[in-house]
Structures are given as structure tokens and as C-alpha cells.
Amino acid sequence: YFAARQADYMFMLLFGAVLFYLTGSITKSVRLAPHLVGMVLYVACQTDPERIVRFPFGLRFPAKYLPFVLFIALPLLEYNTMPFIAGYLVGHLYWFLEDILPHRTGQRLLHTPHFLIRWFAVHGDQGGVTGVRQQPRDANIGEYGHAWGPGHTLGEER
């Protein structure tokens, strides 16, 4: 969803960080990471809800159910779920304002600030890691990075 939109991704993180800072007294958490993880997880599950995700013990299910599965699994692991719930709520607010509302009404209430757009335009908004050159791929190297050759079929004459 954010592959070539790094400025929008940074805006989403800043949007969440500001809301988490303002609501910090409610969640009683001094750490920002669990909140942001919950938010990013929720938005990622909304962008591709039918993608199959894997969970421990061989469970596989569509991504749209992952936030609910974590909501059930985290208390079993004696982990505080409040930061994740707050992350889901802020993630849903962001998703609603960024995707659902514009599709229904045609209005966008959230706009990525121009300084972020300019910053990422100057520093490379190619949808990947900048500053790293990929080596040209050798035509003889196969799908898994080995140059084993074409091989021969069993019973084939040479």
C-alpha cells in the first residue's frame, strides 16, 4: 500500500505518534512502539484483508482476522493488550480518514504535508531502499541464486 508513498507512510506514523502522545494518560503507557505496531498492523491488515497469514501452531487465516486473533492471544501470553487496542483504534481512524471517507464522500480530510513530500522527493521516493545499487542479474543464475545449468530429464538421450 505504501510501496512508493514513503511520505504518506511517514505521515501515518506521525499522525499516530501525535495521537498516542495526546492520549498517553488513558493508555498509561510510556512506550510508543507497541502503539505504533498495533496501528501499522491494523492498517496493513486492512490494505490486503484476504492475504493468508500464518500464526504459531500452524494456524492460517485471512489477514483481516489478525488483529482479533492477537487480541485473544496476547492476554494468554500475559502481555498488556491496551497499547495494541489503542493502536487498532488509531489505525482504524487513520484508515477511515485516508481510505473509507474519500471513497464514500470524495473528500480527503488527511493530506500529507508538503514538507514531507518534498523531503522524500529530494531524498529518493522510489519505493525501496535508497543508496543501495542492485547488482545486475546474471542470465545463467536461476530463481534461487544458483547457476546449476538446465539439467537433463531422466531417460533423455545425450
GROMACS .gro file of N, CA, C and O in nm, residues 2 20 25 27 32 41 44 46 53-54 91-94 107 110 123 141-142 145 156:
model
   84
    2PHE      N    1   0.193   0.124   0.078
    2PHE     CA    2   0.281   0.241   0.086
    2PHE      C    3   0.410   0.221   0.008
    2PHE      O    4   0.507   0.291   0.032
   20PHE      N    5  -0.112   0.925   1.995
   20PHE     CA    6  -0.072   0.845   2.111
   20PHE      C    7  -0.013   0.933   2.220
   20PHE      O    8  -0.032   0.908   2.339
   25SER      N    9  -0.222   0.946   2.866
   25SER     CA   10  -0.272   0.931   3.002
   25SER      C   11  -0.381   0.824   3.010
   25SER      O   12  -0.399   0.762   3.114
   27THR      N   13  -0.396   0.539   2.813
   27THR     CA   14  -0.336   0.406   2.799
   27THR      C   15  -0.232   0.377   2.906
   27THR      O   16  -0.192   0.262   2.923
   32LEU      N   17   0.609   0.408   2.301
   32LEU     CA   18   0.534   0.437   2.179
   32LEU      C   19   0.530   0.317   2.084
   32LEU      O   20   0.435   0.302   2.007
   41LEU      N   21   0.001  -0.261   1.208
   41LEU     CA   22  -0.056  -0.394   1.186
   41LEU      C   23  -0.201  -0.383   1.138
   41LEU      O   24  -0.242  -0.449   1.042
   44ALA      N   25  -0.209  -0.244   0.782
   44ALA     CA   26  -0.160  -0.345   0.688
   44ALA      C   27  -0.265  -0.453   0.665
   44ALA      O   28  -0.283  -0.500   0.552
   46GLN      N   29  -0.583  -0.410   0.680
   46GLN     CA   30  -0.692  -0.352   0.602
   46GLN      C   31  -0.656  -0.336   0.455
   46GLN      O   32  -0.743  -0.340   0.369
   53VAL      N   33  -0.229  -1.518   0.640
   53VAL     CA   34  -0.118  -1.500   0.735
   53VAL      C   35  -0.104  -1.628   0.817
   53VAL      O   36  -0.199  -1.703   0.835
   54ARG      N   37   0.016  -1.650   0.864
   54ARG     CA   38   0.044  -1.769   0.944
   54ARG      C   39   0.065  -1.727   1.088
   54ARG      O   40   0.129  -1.627   1.117
   91GLY      N   41  -0.534   0.322   1.424
   91GLY     CA   42  -0.519   0.268   1.289
   91GLY      C   43  -0.651   0.271   1.214
   91GLY      O   44  -0.655   0.304   1.096
   92HIS      N   45  -0.759   0.236   1.285
   92HIS     CA   46  -0.890   0.241   1.219
   92HIS      C   47  -0.929   0.386   1.188
   92HIS      O   48  -0.984   0.413   1.079
   93LEU      N   49  -0.900   0.479   1.276
   93LEU     CA   50  -0.929   0.619   1.249
   93LEU      C   51  -0.851   0.667   1.126
   93LEU      O   52  -0.908   0.731   1.037
   94TYR      N   53  -0.722   0.632   1.120
   94TYR     CA   54  -0.642   0.670   1.004
   94TYR      C   55  -0.699   0.606   0.876
   94TYR      O   56  -0.713   0.672   0.775
  107GLN      N   57  -1.423   1.343  -0.032
  107GLN     CA   58  -1.344   1.441   0.045
  107GLN      C   59  -1.228   1.371   0.113
  107GLN      O   60  -1.244   1.263   0.168
  110LEU      N   61  -0.739   1.409   0.543
  110LEU     CA   62  -0.596   1.399   0.573
  110LEU      C   63  -0.516   1.425   0.446
  110LEU      O   64  -0.542   1.365   0.342
  123HIS      N   65   1.518   1.313  -0.124
  123HIS     CA   66   1.598   1.202  -0.071
  123HIS      C   67   1.561   1.068  -0.130
  123HIS      O   68   1.604   0.965  -0.082
  141ILE      N   69   2.201  -1.748  -1.381
  141ILE     CA   70   2.168  -1.779  -1.242
  141ILE      C   71   2.018  -1.800  -1.232
  141ILE      O   72   1.939  -1.720  -1.279
  142GLY      N   73   1.981  -1.910  -1.169
  142GLY     CA   74   1.841  -1.948  -1.160
  142GLY      C   75   1.764  -1.870  -1.056
  142GLY      O   76   1.813  -1.775  -0.995
  145GLY      N   77   1.929  -1.838  -0.705
  145GLY     CA   78   2.063  -1.785  -0.694
  145GLY      C   79   2.174  -1.884  -0.722
  145GLY      O   80   2.288  -1.860  -0.685
  156GLU      N   81   1.654  -3.924  -2.092
  156GLU     CA   82   1.679  -3.843  -2.213
  156GLU      C   83   1.812  -3.883  -2.273
  156GLU      O   84   1.909  -3.909  -2.204
   0.00000   0.00000   0.00000
